[in-house]
Short mmCIF file of N, CA, C and O in Angstrom, two decimals:
data_model
loop_
_atom_site.label_atom_id
_atom_site.label_comp_id
_atom_site.label_asym_id
_atom_site.label_seq_id
_atom_site.Cartn_x
_atom_site.Cartn_y
_atom_site.Cartn_z
N UNK A 1493 37.23 16.00 -38.35
CA UNK A 1493 35.83 16.09 -38.05
C UNK A 1493 35.10 14.80 -38.43
O UNK A 1493 34.14 14.43 -37.78
N UNK A 1494 35.56 14.14 -39.48
CA UNK A 1494 34.91 12.91 -39.92
C UNK A 1494 35.10 11.80 -38.88
O UNK A 1494 34.19 11.00 -38.66
N UNK A 1495 36.24 11.77 -38.23
CA UNK A 1495 36.48 10.77 -37.19
C UNK A 1495 35.56 10.97 -36.00
O UNK A 1495 35.07 10.00 -35.41
N UNK A 1496 35.30 12.22 -35.63
CA UNK A 1496 34.39 12.52 -34.53
C UNK A 1496 32.97 12.10 -34.87
O UNK A 1496 32.26 11.53 -34.03
N UNK A 1497 32.55 12.35 -36.10
CA UNK A 1497 31.21 11.95 -36.54
C UNK A 1497 31.07 10.42 -36.51
O UNK A 1497 30.02 9.89 -36.12
N UNK A 1498 32.12 9.73 -36.94
CA UNK A 1498 32.09 8.27 -36.89
C UNK A 1498 32.02 7.75 -35.46
O UNK A 1498 31.29 6.79 -35.17
N UNK A 1499 32.77 8.38 -34.57
CA UNK A 1499 32.73 7.99 -33.16
C UNK A 1499 31.35 8.24 -32.56
O UNK A 1499 30.83 7.39 -31.83
N UNK A 1500 30.73 9.37 -32.87
CA UNK A 1500 29.40 9.67 -32.35
C UNK A 1500 28.36 8.70 -32.91
O UNK A 1500 27.43 8.31 -32.21
N UNK A 1501 28.54 8.28 -34.17
CA UNK A 1501 27.62 7.30 -34.75
C UNK A 1501 27.75 5.97 -34.02
O UNK A 1501 26.74 5.33 -33.70
N UNK A 1502 28.99 5.53 -33.76
CA UNK A 1502 29.20 4.28 -33.03
C UNK A 1502 28.64 4.36 -31.62
O UNK A 1502 28.03 3.40 -31.12
N UNK A 1503 28.82 5.50 -30.96
CA UNK A 1503 28.27 5.70 -29.64
C UNK A 1503 26.75 5.65 -29.65
O UNK A 1503 26.12 5.06 -28.76
N UNK A 1504 26.15 6.24 -30.68
CA UNK A 1504 24.69 6.22 -30.81
C UNK A 1504 24.18 4.80 -31.03
O UNK A 1504 23.18 4.39 -30.43
N UNK A 1505 24.85 4.03 -31.87
CA UNK A 1505 24.46 2.64 -32.12
C UNK A 1505 24.60 1.82 -30.84
O UNK A 1505 23.73 1.00 -30.51
N UNK A 1506 25.69 2.04 -30.10
CA UNK A 1506 25.89 1.31 -28.84
C UNK A 1506 24.79 1.64 -27.84
O UNK A 1506 24.30 0.76 -27.13
N UNK A 1507 24.37 2.89 -27.80
CA UNK A 1507 23.30 3.30 -26.90
C UNK A 1507 21.96 2.67 -27.30
O UNK A 1507 21.19 2.23 -26.43
N UNK A 1508 21.70 2.57 -28.58
CA UNK A 1508 20.47 1.92 -29.07
C UNK A 1508 20.48 0.44 -28.71
O UNK A 1508 19.48 -0.10 -28.24
N UNK A 1509 21.61 -0.22 -28.92
CA UNK A 1509 21.72 -1.65 -28.59
C UNK A 1509 21.56 -1.87 -27.09
O UNK A 1509 20.86 -2.79 -26.66
N UNK A 1510 22.19 -1.02 -26.29
CA UNK A 1510 22.11 -1.13 -24.83
C UNK A 1510 20.67 -0.96 -24.34
O UNK A 1510 20.18 -1.77 -23.54
N UNK A 1511 19.98 0.05 -24.84
CA UNK A 1511 18.59 0.26 -24.40
C UNK A 1511 17.67 -0.83 -24.95
O UNK A 1511 16.71 -1.23 -24.29
N UNK A 1512 17.96 -1.33 -26.15
CA UNK A 1512 17.17 -2.43 -26.70
C UNK A 1512 17.34 -3.71 -25.90
O UNK A 1512 16.37 -4.43 -25.64
N UNK A 1513 18.57 -3.99 -25.47
CA UNK A 1513 18.82 -5.16 -24.63
C UNK A 1513 18.06 -5.05 -23.31
O UNK A 1513 17.46 -6.02 -22.85
N UNK A 1514 18.11 -3.87 -22.69
CA UNK A 1514 17.40 -3.67 -21.43
C UNK A 1514 15.90 -3.84 -21.61
O UNK A 1514 15.22 -4.43 -20.76
N UNK A 1515 15.36 -3.34 -22.72
CA UNK A 1515 13.93 -3.48 -22.99
C UNK A 1515 13.53 -4.94 -23.17
O UNK A 1515 12.54 -5.40 -22.60
N UNK A 1516 14.32 -5.69 -23.92
CA UNK A 1516 14.03 -7.12 -24.12
C UNK A 1516 14.15 -7.88 -22.81
O UNK A 1516 13.33 -8.74 -22.49
N UNK A 1517 15.18 -7.55 -22.03
CA UNK A 1517 15.37 -8.21 -20.75
C UNK A 1517 14.19 -7.94 -19.81
O UNK A 1517 13.71 -8.85 -19.14
N UNK A 1518 13.71 -6.72 -19.79
CA UNK A 1518 12.56 -6.38 -18.95
C UNK A 1518 11.29 -7.08 -19.43
O UNK A 1518 10.44 -7.45 -18.62
N UNK A 1519 11.19 -7.30 -20.73
CA UNK A 1519 9.99 -7.94 -21.28
C UNK A 1519 9.91 -9.42 -20.95
O UNK A 1519 8.82 -9.97 -20.81
N UNK A 1520 11.06 -10.09 -20.81
CA UNK A 1520 11.02 -11.53 -20.57
C UNK A 1520 10.94 -11.88 -19.09
O UNK A 1520 10.76 -13.05 -18.75
N UNK A 1521 11.06 -10.91 -18.22
CA UNK A 1521 10.94 -11.18 -16.77
C UNK A 1521 9.47 -11.32 -16.39
O UNK A 1521 8.59 -10.70 -16.97
N UNK A 1522 9.23 -12.14 -15.37
CA UNK A 1522 7.86 -12.34 -14.88
C UNK A 1522 7.38 -11.08 -14.18
O UNK A 1522 8.14 -10.37 -13.54
N UNK A 1523 6.08 -10.81 -14.28
CA UNK A 1523 5.51 -9.62 -13.67
C UNK A 1523 5.57 -9.69 -12.16
O UNK A 1523 5.84 -8.69 -11.49
N UNK A 1524 5.34 -10.86 -11.59
CA UNK A 1524 5.36 -10.98 -10.14
C UNK A 1524 6.77 -10.88 -9.56
O UNK A 1524 6.94 -10.59 -8.38
N UNK A 1525 7.79 -11.07 -10.40
CA UNK A 1525 9.16 -10.94 -9.93
C UNK A 1525 9.48 -9.49 -9.56
O UNK A 1525 10.23 -9.23 -8.63
N UNK A 1526 8.88 -8.54 -10.27
CA UNK A 1526 9.10 -7.13 -9.95
C UNK A 1526 8.54 -6.80 -8.56
O UNK A 1526 9.16 -6.08 -7.79
N UNK A 1527 7.37 -7.35 -8.26
CA UNK A 1527 6.79 -7.12 -6.92
C UNK A 1527 7.61 -7.84 -5.85
O UNK A 1527 7.82 -7.31 -4.76
N UNK A 1528 8.07 -9.05 -6.15
CA UNK A 1528 8.85 -9.81 -5.18
C UNK A 1528 10.18 -9.12 -4.89
O UNK A 1528 10.69 -9.19 -3.77
N UNK A 1529 10.75 -8.46 -5.88
CA UNK A 1529 12.03 -7.76 -5.69
C UNK A 1529 11.81 -6.36 -5.12
O UNK A 1529 12.78 -5.64 -4.90
N UNK A 1530 10.57 -5.97 -4.90
CA UNK A 1530 10.20 -4.66 -4.36
C UNK A 1530 10.69 -3.53 -5.27
O UNK A 1530 11.25 -2.54 -4.82
N UNK A 1531 10.47 -3.72 -6.57
CA UNK A 1531 10.79 -2.70 -7.57
C UNK A 1531 9.48 -2.23 -8.19
O UNK A 1531 8.42 -2.77 -7.91
N UNK A 1532 9.54 -1.22 -9.03
CA UNK A 1532 8.33 -0.77 -9.73
C UNK A 1532 7.78 -1.92 -10.56
O UNK A 1532 8.43 -2.93 -10.77
N UNK A 1533 6.58 -1.74 -11.09
CA UNK A 1533 5.92 -2.81 -11.83
C UNK A 1533 6.56 -3.02 -13.20
O UNK A 1533 7.28 -2.16 -13.71
N UNK A 1534 6.26 -4.17 -13.78
CA UNK A 1534 6.77 -4.50 -15.11
C UNK A 1534 6.29 -3.51 -16.16
O UNK A 1534 7.11 -3.03 -16.96
N UNK A 1535 4.98 -3.14 -16.18
CA UNK A 1535 4.55 -2.14 -17.18
C UNK A 1535 5.29 -0.81 -17.04
O UNK A 1535 5.60 -0.16 -18.05
N UNK A 1536 5.59 -0.39 -15.83
CA UNK A 1536 6.33 0.84 -15.62
C UNK A 1536 7.69 0.77 -16.30
O UNK A 1536 8.07 1.67 -17.06
N UNK A 1537 8.43 -0.30 -16.06
CA UNK A 1537 9.77 -0.42 -16.64
C UNK A 1537 9.71 -0.62 -18.14
O UNK A 1537 10.58 -0.13 -18.87
N UNK A 1538 8.69 -1.32 -18.64
CA UNK A 1538 8.56 -1.48 -20.09
C UNK A 1538 8.30 -0.14 -20.77
O UNK A 1538 8.87 0.15 -21.82
N UNK A 1539 7.47 0.69 -20.17
CA UNK A 1539 7.19 2.00 -20.74
C UNK A 1539 8.44 2.88 -20.71
O UNK A 1539 8.79 3.52 -21.71
N UNK A 1540 9.11 2.93 -19.57
CA UNK A 1540 10.31 3.76 -19.44
C UNK A 1540 11.39 3.32 -20.42
O UNK A 1540 11.99 4.14 -21.12
N UNK A 1541 11.63 2.02 -20.50
CA UNK A 1541 12.68 1.53 -21.38
C UNK A 1541 12.30 1.63 -22.85
O UNK A 1541 13.16 1.87 -23.70
N UNK A 1542 11.02 1.48 -23.17
CA UNK A 1542 10.58 1.67 -24.56
C UNK A 1542 10.73 3.13 -24.97
O UNK A 1542 11.16 3.43 -26.10
N UNK A 1543 10.40 4.05 -24.07
CA UNK A 1543 10.60 5.47 -24.37
C UNK A 1543 12.08 5.78 -24.57
O UNK A 1543 12.45 6.52 -25.48
N UNK A 1544 12.92 5.21 -23.72
CA UNK A 1544 14.37 5.42 -23.86
C UNK A 1544 14.86 4.89 -25.20
O UNK A 1544 15.67 5.54 -25.88
N UNK A 1545 14.37 3.73 -25.62
CA UNK A 1545 14.77 3.14 -26.89
C UNK A 1545 14.34 4.02 -28.06
O UNK A 1545 15.13 4.30 -28.97
N UNK A 1546 13.09 4.48 -28.04
CA UNK A 1546 12.57 5.31 -29.13
C UNK A 1546 13.30 6.65 -29.18
O UNK A 1546 13.65 7.15 -30.25
N UNK A 1547 13.56 7.24 -28.02
CA UNK A 1547 14.28 8.52 -27.97
C UNK A 1547 15.69 8.35 -28.53
O UNK A 1547 16.18 9.21 -29.27
N UNK A 1548 16.33 7.22 -28.23
CA UNK A 1548 17.67 6.97 -28.76
C UNK A 1548 17.65 6.79 -30.27
O UNK A 1548 18.62 7.12 -30.95
N UNK A 1549 16.55 6.26 -30.81
CA UNK A 1549 16.44 6.11 -32.25
C UNK A 1549 16.22 7.45 -32.95
O UNK A 1549 16.73 7.69 -34.04
N UNK A 1550 15.45 8.33 -32.32
CA UNK A 1550 15.02 9.57 -32.98
C UNK A 1550 16.01 10.71 -32.81
O UNK A 1550 16.35 11.41 -33.77
N UNK A 1551 16.49 10.92 -31.59
CA UNK A 1551 17.26 12.12 -31.29
C UNK A 1551 18.76 11.89 -31.38
O UNK A 1551 19.25 10.77 -31.20
N UNK A 1552 19.46 12.96 -31.63
CA UNK A 1552 20.92 12.97 -31.65
C UNK A 1552 21.45 12.70 -30.25
O UNK A 1552 20.86 13.12 -29.26
N UNK A 1553 22.57 12.04 -30.16
CA UNK A 1553 23.13 11.67 -28.86
C UNK A 1553 23.55 12.89 -28.05
O UNK A 1553 23.64 12.84 -26.82
N UNK A 1554 23.80 14.00 -28.70
CA UNK A 1554 24.20 15.21 -27.99
C UNK A 1554 23.01 15.95 -27.38
O UNK A 1554 23.20 16.92 -26.66
N UNK A 1555 21.80 15.51 -27.65
CA UNK A 1555 20.61 16.09 -27.04
C UNK A 1555 20.49 15.58 -25.60
O UNK A 1555 21.10 14.59 -25.22
N UNK A 1556 19.68 16.25 -24.79
CA UNK A 1556 19.55 15.82 -23.39
C UNK A 1556 18.59 14.65 -23.22
O UNK A 1556 18.68 13.93 -22.24
N UNK A 1557 17.68 14.42 -24.15
CA UNK A 1557 16.72 13.32 -24.00
C UNK A 1557 17.38 11.94 -24.04
O UNK A 1557 17.05 11.08 -23.23
N UNK A 1558 18.31 11.69 -24.95
CA UNK A 1558 18.99 10.39 -24.89
C UNK A 1558 19.80 10.20 -23.60
O UNK A 1558 19.95 9.07 -23.14
N UNK A 1559 20.28 11.27 -23.03
CA UNK A 1559 21.01 11.16 -21.77
C UNK A 1559 20.07 10.72 -20.66
O UNK A 1559 20.41 9.86 -19.84
N UNK A 1560 18.85 11.26 -20.65
CA UNK A 1560 17.85 10.84 -19.66
C UNK A 1560 17.49 9.38 -19.87
O UNK A 1560 17.36 8.61 -18.91
N UNK A 1561 17.34 8.96 -21.13
CA UNK A 1561 17.07 7.56 -21.43
C UNK A 1561 18.21 6.66 -21.01
O UNK A 1561 18.00 5.55 -20.52
N UNK A 1562 19.44 7.14 -21.17
CA UNK A 1562 20.61 6.37 -20.75
C UNK A 1562 20.61 6.19 -19.24
O UNK A 1562 20.89 5.09 -18.73
N UNK A 1563 20.26 7.23 -18.51
CA UNK A 1563 20.20 7.14 -17.04
C UNK A 1563 19.16 6.11 -16.62
O UNK A 1563 19.40 5.28 -15.74
N UNK A 1564 17.98 6.14 -17.25
CA UNK A 1564 16.92 5.18 -16.93
C UNK A 1564 17.37 3.75 -17.25
O UNK A 1564 17.12 2.82 -16.47
N UNK A 1565 18.05 3.57 -18.36
CA UNK A 1565 18.53 2.24 -18.74
C UNK A 1565 19.59 1.75 -17.76
O UNK A 1565 19.60 0.58 -17.37
N UNK A 1566 20.49 2.64 -17.35
CA UNK A 1566 21.51 2.26 -16.39
C UNK A 1566 20.89 1.89 -15.05
O UNK A 1566 21.31 0.91 -14.41
N UNK A 1567 19.87 2.63 -14.62
CA UNK A 1567 19.19 2.31 -13.36
C UNK A 1567 18.59 0.91 -13.44
O UNK A 1567 18.70 0.12 -12.50
N UNK A 1568 17.95 0.60 -14.57
CA UNK A 1568 17.38 -0.74 -14.71
C UNK A 1568 18.48 -1.81 -14.66
O UNK A 1568 18.35 -2.81 -13.97
N UNK A 1569 19.57 -1.58 -15.40
CA UNK A 1569 20.61 -2.60 -15.52
C UNK A 1569 21.40 -2.82 -14.23
O UNK A 1569 21.82 -3.94 -13.96
N UNK A 1570 21.61 -1.77 -13.42
CA UNK A 1570 22.43 -1.95 -12.22
C UNK A 1570 21.62 -2.11 -10.94
O UNK A 1570 22.17 -2.54 -9.92
N UNK A 1571 20.32 -1.81 -10.98
CA UNK A 1571 19.51 -1.93 -9.76
C UNK A 1571 18.41 -2.98 -9.90
O UNK A 1571 18.32 -3.91 -9.11
N UNK A 1572 17.60 -2.85 -10.92
CA UNK A 1572 16.42 -3.72 -11.06
C UNK A 1572 16.81 -5.11 -11.57
O UNK A 1572 16.40 -6.12 -11.00
N UNK A 1573 17.61 -5.17 -12.62
CA UNK A 1573 17.97 -6.47 -13.21
C UNK A 1573 18.68 -7.39 -12.22
O UNK A 1573 18.32 -8.58 -12.13
N UNK A 1574 19.68 -6.92 -11.45
CA UNK A 1574 20.29 -7.83 -10.48
C UNK A 1574 19.31 -8.30 -9.40
O UNK A 1574 19.39 -9.44 -8.96
N UNK A 1575 18.38 -7.44 -9.01
CA UNK A 1575 17.38 -7.85 -8.01
C UNK A 1575 16.46 -8.92 -8.59
O UNK A 1575 16.09 -9.88 -7.89
N UNK A 1576 16.09 -8.79 -9.85
CA UNK A 1576 15.24 -9.80 -10.49
C UNK A 1576 15.99 -11.11 -10.70
O UNK A 1576 15.43 -12.19 -10.52
N UNK A 1577 17.25 -11.02 -11.07
CA UNK A 1577 18.04 -12.23 -11.29
C UNK A 1577 18.35 -12.95 -9.99
O UNK A 1577 18.60 -14.15 -9.99
N UNK A 1578 18.32 -12.25 -8.87
CA UNK A 1578 18.58 -12.86 -7.58
C UNK A 1578 17.42 -13.69 -7.06
O UNK A 1578 17.58 -14.45 -6.10
N UNK A 1579 16.27 -13.57 -7.68
CA UNK A 1579 15.11 -14.35 -7.27
C UNK A 1579 15.25 -15.78 -7.77
O UNK A 1579 15.94 -16.04 -8.75
N UNK A 1580 14.57 -16.73 -7.10
CA UNK A 1580 14.58 -18.11 -7.61
C UNK A 1580 14.04 -18.17 -9.03
O UNK A 1580 13.01 -17.59 -9.33
N UNK A 1581 14.75 -18.82 -9.89
CA UNK A 1581 14.35 -18.91 -11.30
C UNK A 1581 14.83 -17.72 -12.10
O UNK A 1581 14.59 -17.64 -13.29
N UNK A 1582 15.48 -16.76 -11.49
CA UNK A 1582 16.00 -15.61 -12.20
C UNK A 1582 14.95 -14.62 -12.65
O UNK A 1582 15.24 -13.69 -13.38
N UNK A 1583 13.69 -14.81 -12.22
CA UNK A 1583 12.63 -13.89 -12.61
C UNK A 1583 12.20 -14.03 -14.05
O UNK A 1583 11.48 -13.20 -14.56
N UNK A 1584 12.66 -15.08 -14.73
CA UNK A 1584 12.31 -15.27 -16.14
C UNK A 1584 10.99 -16.04 -16.27
O UNK A 1584 10.68 -16.88 -15.45
N UNK A 1585 10.28 -15.74 -17.34
CA UNK A 1585 9.04 -16.45 -17.62
C UNK A 1585 9.36 -17.86 -18.07
O UNK A 1585 10.34 -18.10 -18.76
N UNK A 1586 8.51 -18.79 -17.67
CA UNK A 1586 8.68 -20.17 -18.10
C UNK A 1586 7.94 -20.38 -19.40
O UNK A 1586 6.76 -20.14 -19.50
N UNK A 1587 8.65 -20.85 -20.39
CA UNK A 1587 8.04 -21.08 -21.69
C UNK A 1587 7.26 -22.39 -21.72
O UNK A 1587 6.21 -22.49 -22.28
N UNK A 1588 7.80 -23.44 -21.08
CA UNK A 1588 7.20 -24.75 -21.17
C UNK A 1588 6.23 -25.06 -20.05
O UNK A 1588 5.89 -26.20 -19.83
N UNK A 1589 5.80 -24.07 -19.31
CA UNK A 1589 4.90 -24.33 -18.20
C UNK A 1589 5.66 -24.89 -17.05
O UNK A 1589 6.54 -24.26 -16.50
N UNK A 1590 5.35 -26.11 -16.66
CA UNK A 1590 6.06 -26.74 -15.56
C UNK A 1590 5.30 -26.58 -14.26
O UNK A 1590 4.31 -25.88 -14.16
N UNK A 1591 5.79 -27.26 -13.27
CA UNK A 1591 5.15 -27.28 -11.97
C UNK A 1591 5.99 -26.48 -10.99
O UNK A 1591 7.18 -26.28 -11.18
N UNK A 1592 5.35 -26.06 -9.90
CA UNK A 1592 6.10 -25.34 -8.88
C UNK A 1592 7.03 -26.27 -8.12
O UNK A 1592 7.91 -25.83 -7.40
N UNK A 1593 6.85 -27.60 -8.28
CA UNK A 1593 7.71 -28.55 -7.60
C UNK A 1593 8.87 -29.01 -8.49
O UNK A 1593 9.62 -29.88 -8.10
N UNK A 1594 9.01 -28.44 -9.68
CA UNK A 1594 10.12 -28.81 -10.55
C UNK A 1594 11.43 -28.33 -9.95
O UNK A 1594 11.55 -27.20 -9.50
N UNK A 1595 12.40 -29.22 -9.95
CA UNK A 1595 13.73 -28.87 -9.45
C UNK A 1595 14.65 -28.52 -10.60
O UNK A 1595 14.23 -28.47 -11.76
N UNK A 1596 15.92 -28.32 -10.30
CA UNK A 1596 16.85 -27.95 -11.37
C UNK A 1596 17.12 -29.08 -12.35
O UNK A 1596 17.57 -28.85 -13.46
N UNK A 1597 16.83 -30.34 -11.96
CA UNK A 1597 17.10 -31.48 -12.82
C UNK A 1597 15.83 -32.15 -13.31
O UNK A 1597 15.87 -33.26 -13.83
N UNK A 1598 14.70 -31.51 -13.16
CA UNK A 1598 13.43 -32.06 -13.61
C UNK A 1598 12.39 -32.07 -12.52
O UNK A 1598 12.62 -31.54 -11.42
N UNK A 1599 11.25 -32.69 -12.78
CA UNK A 1599 10.17 -32.68 -11.79
C UNK A 1599 10.51 -33.55 -10.58
O UNK A 1599 11.15 -34.59 -10.69
N UNK A 1600 10.08 -33.10 -9.44
CA UNK A 1600 10.24 -33.85 -8.20
C UNK A 1600 9.09 -34.83 -8.10
O UNK A 1600 7.92 -34.45 -8.16
N UNK A 1601 9.38 -36.11 -7.94
CA UNK A 1601 8.31 -37.11 -7.91
C UNK A 1601 8.11 -37.72 -6.53
O UNK A 1601 7.54 -38.80 -6.40
N UNK A 1602 8.61 -37.11 -5.50
CA UNK A 1602 8.37 -37.60 -4.14
C UNK A 1602 9.19 -38.83 -3.77
O UNK A 1602 8.80 -39.59 -2.90
N UNK A 1603 10.31 -39.05 -4.42
CA UNK A 1603 11.18 -40.18 -4.08
C UNK A 1603 10.71 -41.49 -4.66
O UNK A 1603 11.12 -42.56 -4.23
N UNK A 1604 9.82 -41.47 -5.64
CA UNK A 1604 9.33 -42.71 -6.25
C UNK A 1604 10.29 -43.28 -7.21
O UNK A 1604 11.03 -42.82 -7.91
#
């Protein structure tokens, strides 16, 4: 019985890490990337994934609520995330600002 409890604890930790990763990934994506990928809005996914994360922290893995959170997290990871990553720039927010004419190797200066 102790081995089963240890396995369930590891599974619970893995589920928390998985939902936390999805939440962080959704938070760093640009808001307009969700519209460009024709997915729900960024606040929608942040709320859903935050609820999944909190439910995974509070409830036992054998309850049905963490299973619902797992389904929502899987939907984000296999449907929304690849669509966002397929956009130019990967749908990530730019930390350093930059121009819309910046290329992969730096700013485009018009051949000067």
